[in-house]
Short mmCIF file of C-alpha atoms in Angstrom, two decimals:
data_model
loop_
_atom_site.label_atom_id
_atom_site.label_comp_id
_atom_site.label_asym_id
_atom_site.label_seq_id
_atom_site.Cartn_x
_atom_site.Cartn_y
_atom_site.Cartn_z
CA MET A 4 45.03 26.21 -0.75
CA LYS A 5 43.72 25.90 -4.35
CA ASN A 6 45.50 27.01 -7.13
CA ARG A 7 43.90 28.06 -10.44
CA LEU A 8 45.35 26.79 -13.64
CA PRO A 9 44.35 29.04 -16.54
CA PHE A 10 44.90 27.03 -19.71
CA PHE A 11 43.95 28.48 -23.02
CA LEU A 12 45.23 27.31 -26.78
CA ALA A 13 42.51 28.98 -28.98
CA LEU A 14 40.10 26.30 -27.79
CA LEU A 15 42.26 23.70 -29.80
CA TRP A 16 41.84 21.44 -27.08
CA VAL A 17 38.78 20.01 -25.64
CA TRP A 18 37.36 18.67 -22.37
CA GLY A 19 36.18 15.64 -23.65
CA GLY A 20 40.03 14.75 -24.89
CA LEU A 21 41.87 16.29 -22.18
CA THR A 22 43.82 14.25 -19.72
CA VAL A 23 44.78 16.28 -16.63
CA ALA A 24 47.70 14.53 -14.78
CA ARG A 25 48.45 14.67 -11.03
CA ALA A 26 51.64 16.94 -10.31
CA GLN A 27 54.55 14.99 -10.94
CA SER A 28 57.38 14.75 -8.24
CA PRO A 29 60.92 15.66 -9.27
CA TYR A 30 62.59 12.63 -7.74
CA ASN A 31 63.68 9.35 -8.39
CA ILE A 32 64.09 6.58 -6.15
CA TYR A 33 67.29 4.75 -5.88
CA PHE A 34 68.44 1.84 -3.94
CA GLY A 35 71.81 0.74 -2.34
CA ASP A 36 73.62 0.73 0.54
CA ILE A 37 75.74 2.70 3.08
CA HIS A 38 77.63 0.36 5.68
CA SER A 39 79.98 -2.13 4.32
CA GLN A 40 83.72 -3.29 4.98
CA THR A 41 86.62 -4.30 3.23
CA TRP A 42 89.81 -5.66 3.97
CA TYR A 43 91.09 -1.83 4.42
CA SER A 44 89.63 -2.35 7.61
CA ASP A 45 88.10 -6.00 8.57
CA GLY A 46 86.16 -6.82 5.68
CA ASN A 47 86.58 -9.51 2.53
CA LYS A 48 87.15 -12.37 4.94
CA GLU A 49 87.16 -14.87 2.73
CA GLN A 50 89.91 -13.29 0.50
CA ASP A 51 93.69 -13.45 0.62
CA THR A 52 94.80 -9.86 1.23
CA ASN A 53 97.93 -10.46 -0.23
CA THR A 54 96.43 -11.32 -4.00
CA TYR A 55 92.68 -9.37 -3.49
CA LYS A 56 94.13 -5.82 -4.57
CA LYS A 57 92.07 -2.84 -4.57
CA PRO A 58 89.22 -4.15 -2.80
CA VAL A 59 87.41 -0.73 -2.41
CA ALA A 60 87.03 -0.51 -6.36
CA LYS A 61 85.85 -4.54 -6.59
CA ALA A 62 83.59 -3.84 -3.73
CA PHE A 63 81.77 -1.34 -6.18
CA THR A 64 82.09 -3.98 -9.15
CA TYR A 65 80.40 -6.41 -7.27
CA ALA A 66 77.68 -4.58 -6.25
CA ARG A 67 76.78 -2.79 -9.45
CA ASN A 68 77.33 -6.17 -11.71
CA VAL A 69 76.43 -9.26 -9.19
CA ALA A 70 73.75 -8.11 -6.73
CA HIS A 71 70.55 -7.16 -7.84
CA ASN A 72 68.86 -3.47 -7.55
CA MET A 73 71.79 -1.60 -6.46
CA ASP A 74 72.12 1.95 -8.01
CA PHE A 75 74.94 3.17 -4.96
CA LEU A 76 76.97 1.55 -2.61
CA GLY A 77 78.53 3.36 0.23
CA VAL A 78 81.70 1.54 1.76
CA SER A 79 82.64 2.47 5.38
CA ASP A 80 85.68 0.79 6.34
CA HIS A 81 86.30 1.18 9.98
CA ASN A 82 88.46 4.42 11.06
CA HIS A 83 91.19 2.72 13.11
CA HIS A 84 93.44 -0.39 13.57
CA GLU A 85 93.14 -1.09 16.73
CA SER A 86 92.71 -5.26 16.43
CA SER A 87 94.48 -7.50 14.58
CA ASP A 88 92.16 -7.80 11.90
CA LEU A 89 91.54 -3.71 11.49
CA HIS A 90 94.18 -2.54 9.20
CA MET A 91 93.05 1.20 8.55
CA SER A 92 95.99 3.60 7.45
CA ARG A 93 96.01 6.88 6.02
CA GLY A 94 97.59 5.01 2.91
CA TYR A 95 94.57 2.84 2.71
CA TRP A 96 92.44 5.64 3.68
CA ARG A 97 93.33 7.73 0.21
CA ALA A 98 93.41 4.70 -1.84
CA GLY A 99 89.70 3.89 -0.77
CA ASN A 100 88.93 7.35 -1.87
CA ALA A 101 90.83 7.14 -4.91
CA GLU A 102 89.24 3.82 -5.80
CA ALA A 103 85.59 5.30 -5.40
CA ASP A 104 86.43 8.08 -7.55
CA SER A 105 87.72 5.95 -10.46
CA MET A 106 84.63 3.74 -9.82
CA ASN A 107 82.05 6.47 -9.99
CA GLN A 108 79.67 6.56 -12.97
CA ASP A 109 77.33 9.27 -12.81
CA GLY A 110 74.17 8.03 -14.49
CA SER A 111 74.99 4.01 -14.19
CA PHE A 112 76.17 3.46 -10.50
CA VAL A 113 77.25 5.61 -7.88
CA ALA A 114 80.28 4.82 -5.65
CA MET A 115 81.16 6.85 -2.18
CA TYR A 116 83.54 6.13 0.38
CA GLY A 117 82.90 6.75 4.06
CA SER A 118 84.25 5.68 7.47
CA GLU A 119 82.53 3.78 10.49
CA TRP A 120 84.09 5.81 13.48
CA GLY A 121 84.55 4.61 16.81
CA THR A 122 84.32 1.13 18.94
CA ILE A 123 81.28 -1.14 20.08
CA GLY A 124 82.63 -1.19 23.62
CA GLY A 125 83.57 2.75 23.56
CA GLY A 126 80.03 4.06 22.46
CA GLY A 127 79.03 2.82 19.34
CA HIS A 128 79.93 2.91 15.27
CA VAL A 129 78.87 5.93 13.43
CA LEU A 130 79.16 6.53 9.70
CA VAL A 131 80.79 9.69 8.28
CA TYR A 132 80.04 10.43 4.70
CA GLY A 133 80.64 14.02 2.80
CA THR A 134 83.76 14.55 3.80
CA ASP A 135 87.49 13.60 2.60
CA LYS A 136 88.79 13.53 6.19
CA LEU A 137 89.47 10.51 8.31
CA PHE A 138 88.99 11.26 11.57
CA GLY A 139 90.65 9.48 14.09
CA TRP A 140 92.88 8.93 17.70
CA GLU A 141 95.54 6.83 16.56
CA SER A 142 98.98 8.32 16.46
CA GLY A 143 99.53 9.08 12.84
CA ASN A 144 96.88 7.39 11.42
CA TYR A 145 93.98 10.29 10.93
CA ASP A 146 93.62 13.70 9.22
CA VAL A 147 91.34 15.26 11.73
CA TYR A 148 92.06 14.17 15.38
CA VAL A 149 88.95 12.88 17.32
CA ALA A 150 88.95 11.62 20.92
CA LYS A 151 88.37 7.92 21.17
CA SER A 152 84.45 7.88 22.35
CA ASN A 153 84.40 11.53 22.47
CA TYR A 154 81.15 11.70 20.31
CA GLY A 155 80.38 15.39 20.64
CA MET A 156 84.12 15.97 19.37
CA LEU A 157 83.26 13.82 16.35
CA PHE A 158 79.74 15.34 15.47
CA ASP A 159 81.63 18.99 15.32
CA SER A 160 84.50 18.09 13.55
CA VAL A 161 82.58 16.26 10.76
CA LYS A 162 80.43 19.23 10.53
CA LYS A 163 83.23 21.85 10.26
CA TYR A 164 84.65 19.46 7.38
CA GLY A 165 81.33 19.16 5.59
CA GLY A 166 80.18 15.61 6.38
CA PHE A 167 77.24 14.26 8.11
CA CYS A 168 76.58 11.23 10.15
CA TYR A 169 74.43 7.76 10.20
CA PHE A 170 74.03 5.88 13.41
CA ALA A 171 75.16 2.09 12.35
CA HIS A 172 73.62 0.01 14.64
CA PRO A 173 72.74 1.93 17.69
CA ASP A 174 72.38 0.23 21.37
CA GLN A 175 70.42 2.65 23.79
CA THR A 176 73.49 3.67 25.74
CA ASP A 177 75.61 4.63 22.46
CA TYR A 178 76.83 7.90 21.61
CA SER A 179 77.12 9.87 24.92
CA GLY A 180 73.47 9.06 25.73
CA ILE A 181 71.95 10.68 23.15
CA PHE A 182 68.78 8.44 23.06
CA SER A 183 68.02 9.27 26.46
CA GLY A 184 69.82 12.83 27.41
CA ALA A 185 68.38 16.51 26.39
CA PHE A 186 68.02 17.45 23.08
CA ASN A 187 71.33 19.02 21.32
CA PRO A 188 70.82 21.77 18.49
CA ALA A 189 74.58 20.99 17.60
CA TRP A 190 74.18 17.58 17.24
CA ASP A 191 71.09 17.59 15.45
CA SER A 192 72.74 19.58 12.68
CA VAL A 193 75.21 16.85 11.85
CA VAL A 194 73.47 13.53 12.97
CA VAL A 195 70.80 12.90 9.79
CA GLY A 196 69.96 9.22 10.03
CA VAL A 197 70.05 5.80 12.18
CA SER A 198 69.54 2.19 11.41
CA MET A 199 66.37 0.32 11.36
CA LYS A 200 67.85 -2.82 10.18
CA ASN A 201 71.63 -3.86 9.93
CA GLY A 202 73.31 -7.24 8.98
CA PRO A 203 73.76 -9.63 9.99
CA ALA A 204 77.12 -8.55 9.52
CA LEU A 205 79.32 -11.84 9.52
CA THR A 206 77.31 -14.11 7.86
CA GLN A 207 79.06 -15.60 4.63
CA ALA A 208 75.88 -15.79 1.98
CA TYR A 209 75.69 -14.95 -1.49
CA SER A 210 71.64 -14.82 -2.38
CA GLU A 211 69.63 -12.30 -0.72
CA SER A 212 68.77 -15.36 1.60
CA ASN A 213 69.80 -13.92 5.26
CA PRO A 214 67.54 -11.32 6.58
CA SER A 215 68.63 -9.37 9.48
CA SER A 216 66.87 -9.86 12.94
CA THR A 217 67.95 -6.74 14.12
CA ASP A 218 65.31 -3.88 14.99
CA TYR A 219 66.04 -0.44 15.72
CA ILE A 220 62.48 1.30 15.60
CA SER A 221 62.85 2.14 19.24
CA ARG A 222 65.89 4.26 18.64
CA TYR A 223 64.46 5.87 15.23
CA ASN A 224 61.51 6.93 17.99
CA ASP A 225 63.71 7.74 20.62
CA LEU A 226 65.43 10.47 18.15
CA LEU A 227 62.14 11.86 17.08
CA ARG A 228 60.61 12.06 20.58
CA LEU A 229 63.52 14.16 21.61
CA GLY A 230 63.46 16.43 18.66
CA TYR A 231 65.91 15.21 16.27
CA HIS A 232 65.63 15.23 12.47
CA VAL A 233 66.98 12.01 11.56
CA ALA A 234 65.95 9.19 8.63
CA PRO A 235 65.97 5.50 9.01
CA CYS A 236 68.56 3.54 6.73
CA SER A 237 68.51 0.06 6.38
CA ASN A 238 72.22 -1.71 5.56
CA GLN A 239 73.88 -4.96 5.35
CA ASP A 240 77.17 -4.10 7.06
CA ASN A 241 78.63 -6.53 4.40
CA HIS A 242 82.21 -8.06 6.04
CA TYR A 243 82.31 -10.90 3.36
CA THR A 244 82.62 -10.02 -0.60
CA ASN A 245 78.58 -9.91 -0.83
CA PHE A 246 77.59 -6.15 -1.24
CA GLY A 247 74.25 -6.06 -1.98
CA ASN A 248 73.52 -9.77 -1.83
CA LEU A 249 73.54 -10.78 1.62
CA ASN A 250 69.82 -9.93 1.70
CA GLN A 251 67.15 -7.52 0.26
CA GLN A 252 67.68 -4.71 2.76
CA ARG A 253 68.27 -1.68 1.13
CA THR A 254 68.77 2.45 1.95
CA ALA A 255 66.22 4.15 -0.81
CA VAL A 256 67.13 7.96 -1.55
CA LEU A 257 64.86 10.20 -3.47
CA ALA A 258 67.22 11.97 -5.97
CA THR A 259 66.48 13.99 -9.34
CA SER A 260 68.95 11.63 -11.44
CA LEU A 261 71.72 9.04 -10.34
CA THR A 262 75.07 11.19 -9.61
CA ARG A 263 77.09 11.29 -6.52
CA ALA A 264 76.36 14.49 -5.87
CA ASN A 265 72.71 14.03 -5.95
CA ILE A 266 72.89 10.45 -4.04
CA VAL A 267 75.00 12.84 -0.93
CA GLU A 268 72.29 15.55 -1.21
CA ALA A 269 69.56 13.22 -0.58
CA LEU A 270 71.60 11.40 2.16
CA ARG A 271 72.27 14.53 3.79
CA HIS A 272 68.83 15.82 3.63
CA ARG A 273 67.17 13.15 4.74
CA ARG A 274 64.91 12.07 1.50
CA VAL A 275 65.37 8.68 2.49
CA TYR A 276 63.60 5.21 3.68
CA ALA A 277 64.57 2.30 4.82
CA THR A 278 63.31 -1.01 3.43
CA GLU A 279 63.66 -5.12 3.87
CA ASP A 280 62.48 -5.45 -0.12
CA HIS A 281 65.17 -4.53 -2.32
CA ASN A 282 62.77 -3.12 -4.90
CA LEU A 283 59.88 -1.44 -3.04
CA GLN A 284 59.06 1.99 -4.37
CA LEU A 285 57.61 4.37 -1.37
CA ARG A 286 55.99 7.65 -1.87
CA PHE A 287 55.27 10.09 1.23
CA GLU A 288 54.06 13.46 0.05
CA VAL A 289 52.32 16.67 1.17
CA GLY A 290 51.92 18.47 -2.04
CA ALA A 291 55.53 19.02 -3.66
CA HIS A 292 56.90 18.27 -0.06
CA GLN A 293 58.55 14.83 0.11
CA MET A 294 60.16 13.00 3.07
CA GLY A 295 62.85 14.44 5.14
CA GLU A 296 61.68 18.01 4.64
CA LYS A 297 60.94 20.72 7.29
CA PHE A 298 58.40 23.22 6.03
CA THR A 299 55.41 25.33 7.17
CA MET A 300 51.92 25.58 5.60
CA GLY A 301 48.66 26.96 6.21
CA GLY A 302 45.28 25.05 6.72
CA SER A 303 44.71 21.30 6.54
CA ILE A 304 47.18 18.91 5.52
CA PRO A 305 46.63 16.36 2.83
CA PHE A 306 49.24 13.17 2.80
CA ARG A 307 49.85 10.93 0.35
CA VAL A 308 51.47 7.31 0.56
CA LYS A 309 51.88 5.39 -2.46
CA VAL A 310 53.66 2.08 -2.49
CA VAL A 311 54.56 0.15 -5.83
CA GLU A 312 55.83 -3.16 -5.28
CA PRO A 313 57.46 -4.30 -9.02
CA ASP A 314 57.38 -8.11 -8.17
CA GLY A 315 53.53 -8.19 -7.15
CA ASP A 316 54.14 -9.06 -3.50
CA LEU A 317 50.60 -7.67 -1.73
CA ILE A 318 50.75 -4.84 0.81
CA SER A 319 49.52 -5.88 4.10
CA THR A 320 49.27 -2.48 6.10
CA ILE A 321 50.32 1.19 5.70
CA GLU A 322 50.47 3.32 8.46
CA LEU A 323 50.92 6.93 8.96
CA ARG A 324 52.60 7.77 12.56
CA TYR A 325 53.16 10.71 14.36
CA GLY A 326 54.25 12.91 17.26
CA VAL A 327 55.53 16.17 18.95
CA PRO A 328 58.91 16.77 18.57
CA GLY A 329 60.65 17.07 21.86
CA SER A 330 57.63 16.18 23.87
CA GLY A 331 59.41 12.97 25.05
CA ALA A 332 56.17 10.57 23.76
CA PRO A 333 56.84 8.37 21.15
CA PRO A 334 55.08 8.61 18.00
CA THR A 335 51.50 7.36 17.67
CA ILE A 336 49.08 6.07 14.71
CA LEU A 337 47.36 8.33 13.26
CA ALA A 338 45.84 6.79 10.13
CA SER A 339 46.18 3.35 8.55
CA ALA A 340 44.76 0.99 6.01
CA GLY A 341 44.51 -2.64 4.83
CA GLY A 342 45.54 -4.67 1.68
CA VAL A 343 45.59 -1.62 -0.33
CA ASP A 344 48.78 0.57 -2.06
CA SER A 345 47.86 3.85 -0.97
CA LEU A 346 46.88 5.78 2.16
CA LEU A 347 44.87 9.34 1.61
CA PHE A 348 44.56 11.27 4.75
CA THR A 349 43.77 14.85 5.30
CA GLN A 350 44.84 16.25 8.89
CA SER A 351 43.68 19.15 10.64
CA GLN A 352 46.74 20.28 12.75
CA PRO A 353 46.14 22.99 15.34
CA ILE A 354 47.47 26.46 14.68
CA ASP A 355 51.08 27.46 15.49
CA THR A 356 52.06 23.88 16.30
CA THR A 357 54.73 21.33 15.23
CA TYR A 358 54.25 17.68 14.22
CA TYR A 359 56.49 15.33 12.71
CA TYR A 360 54.69 11.99 10.76
CA TYR A 361 56.04 9.27 8.54
CA ALA A 362 55.01 6.36 6.96
CA TYR A 363 55.43 2.46 7.74
CA VAL A 364 54.47 -0.13 5.19
CA ARG A 365 54.63 -4.03 5.82
CA GLU A 366 53.77 -6.55 3.10
CA SER A 367 52.16 -9.52 3.43
CA ASN A 368 55.43 -11.48 3.79
CA GLY A 369 56.61 -9.56 7.03
CA ARG A 370 59.02 -7.46 5.06
CA GLU A 371 58.40 -3.72 6.37
CA ALA A 372 59.53 0.04 5.09
CA TRP A 373 59.84 3.08 6.81
CA SER A 374 59.99 6.73 5.47
CA ALA A 375 61.85 9.96 6.72
CA PRO A 376 59.43 11.73 8.67
CA MET A 377 58.13 15.15 7.54
CA TRP A 378 58.08 18.06 10.45
CA ILE A 379 55.04 20.32 10.03
CA ARG A 380 54.49 23.40 11.40
CA VAL A 381 50.85 24.92 10.59
CA THR A 382 50.76 28.63 10.66
CA GLN A 383 47.59 30.77 9.25
CA LEU A 384 46.34 30.03 5.41
CA SER A 385 48.75 31.78 2.87
CA ALA A 386 48.89 31.71 -0.64
CA PRO A 387 50.11 28.60 -2.91
CA GLY A 388 53.78 28.91 -4.25
CA VAL A 389 53.76 29.26 -8.04
CA PHE A 390 54.07 26.14 -10.34
CA SER A 391 55.62 25.40 -13.37
CA GLN A 392 53.69 24.30 -16.71
CA LEU A 393 55.28 21.23 -18.32
CA SER A 394 53.28 19.76 -20.81
CA PRO A 395 52.51 21.30 -23.38
CA ALA A 396 54.88 24.73 -23.27
CA ASN A 397 52.77 27.78 -22.74
CA ALA A 398 51.34 29.27 -26.07
CA SER A 399 52.02 26.17 -27.74
CA PRO A 400 50.46 26.35 -31.34
CA ASN A 401 48.88 22.98 -33.05
CA GLN A 402 48.53 21.05 -30.50
CA GLU A 403 46.30 17.75 -30.82
CA ILE A 404 42.68 17.67 -29.91
CA SER A 405 43.37 15.25 -27.37
CA GLY A 406 46.33 15.49 -25.08
CA LEU A 407 48.20 15.34 -21.73
CA LEU A 408 48.16 18.25 -19.22
CA SER A 409 50.94 18.13 -16.69
CA TRP A 410 52.61 20.54 -13.93
CA GLN A 411 55.08 20.72 -11.53
CA ALA A 412 53.29 20.72 -7.67
CA SER A 413 52.91 24.23 -6.25
CA PRO A 414 54.22 24.34 -2.68
CA GLY A 415 50.99 24.99 -0.35
CA ALA A 416 48.58 23.64 -2.92
CA VAL A 417 46.22 20.92 -2.06
CA GLN A 418 44.05 21.23 -5.13
CA TYR A 419 44.50 22.44 -8.73
CA ASP A 420 41.21 23.74 -10.47
CA VAL A 421 41.85 23.80 -14.61
CA TYR A 422 39.83 26.35 -16.74
CA LEU A 423 39.46 26.45 -20.63
CA GLY A 424 39.45 29.64 -22.45
CA THR A 425 40.52 32.39 -24.85
CA ASP A 426 40.55 35.05 -22.37
CA THR A 427 40.75 34.94 -18.66
CA THR A 428 36.97 35.08 -17.97
CA PHE A 429 36.19 32.15 -16.24
CA SER A 430 33.35 30.27 -15.33
CA SER A 431 33.47 27.02 -14.13
CA PRO A 432 36.71 24.68 -13.82
CA ILE A 433 36.70 21.68 -16.27
CA GLY A 434 39.19 19.91 -14.17
CA THR A 435 39.97 19.44 -10.48
CA VAL A 436 43.34 17.68 -9.32
CA GLN A 437 43.91 16.88 -5.73
CA ASN A 438 46.89 16.11 -4.06
#
């Protein structure tokens, strides 16, 4: 719906010099990785563990100072020591958390410590964040007991202690059959993401030169068609001291500022996209709504996909994909654009239905990116939400004749009409901005 913006500053502003800016997103984009190991489990393979002390702290130092376009790093050491090259203990777990706390620099670089739970032969690896508990099955090597290969027990325990889960490198039969079984709302409340690209984990390379050949798009689509609410991530799964430098794969998040609390909150709430380009900026919006959100609105849906590639790499394709959660059917392409950096599309979705939508981007060099979906339920039309004028402040005196009027987006609004006058008797708008 339209939202009127009455704007009257005693006619100090004139239309000829007034610039109307598009409603602004409150979120910045930050790049990082949430899947890597140190020798507290089976990483740092080229290092001497007798002399290479505080490996978690050094992982953050490397990602911050050596790698390119890394705003955050999550170290996810394995939760157990079942083989000779896996070393996790409760002492190492506490040390890893302490090193992450000491290296975290809100506003500059975010350091997080999590775990990679499970075994490949026993049902798959799960990345666990948002909790300081070590979940495990080995005697004396856990804070919270979770039976080996019992993913239902894991998900319940992680939720109980405030955490969340991303699937590390999902196989079709992993995680107690989640990709083929019935939708489980309890699991949906704690599983919030799945890897699209991972690794190559055991590659010793240090110049972003080894992209992964893995492709987990089918697992992403499986979860969406079953009704799960998940975001895509893209990680390097480092097992050598090359954190962020193995390739350009990044997990990107939308957060209001670069703090650990905000990065964790963005990961938890799926404001995430996966990219093979270390600085590709992707926006996927409906008005004030961002990727990862579940919301209800009335009327047609004005989608906006915007891509910025700072290095000048050309965009080959932008696609808007959609499907029905719980239908069992994979998503299909709703709209696409080639050779441009944006896609605007308005969808008329039937009333009292719910669809999910996500953006896909491919560069001319073959690199890809996938956004988290938006899950949208359409109901009868309702009035837009209130907005906040940003600039200039309300009733500001002594304004220049020429200026910029900007404001935060209004939930549910698809168009903003700007009116100018000395009272509230308006005739026609002096400007119109569409989301």
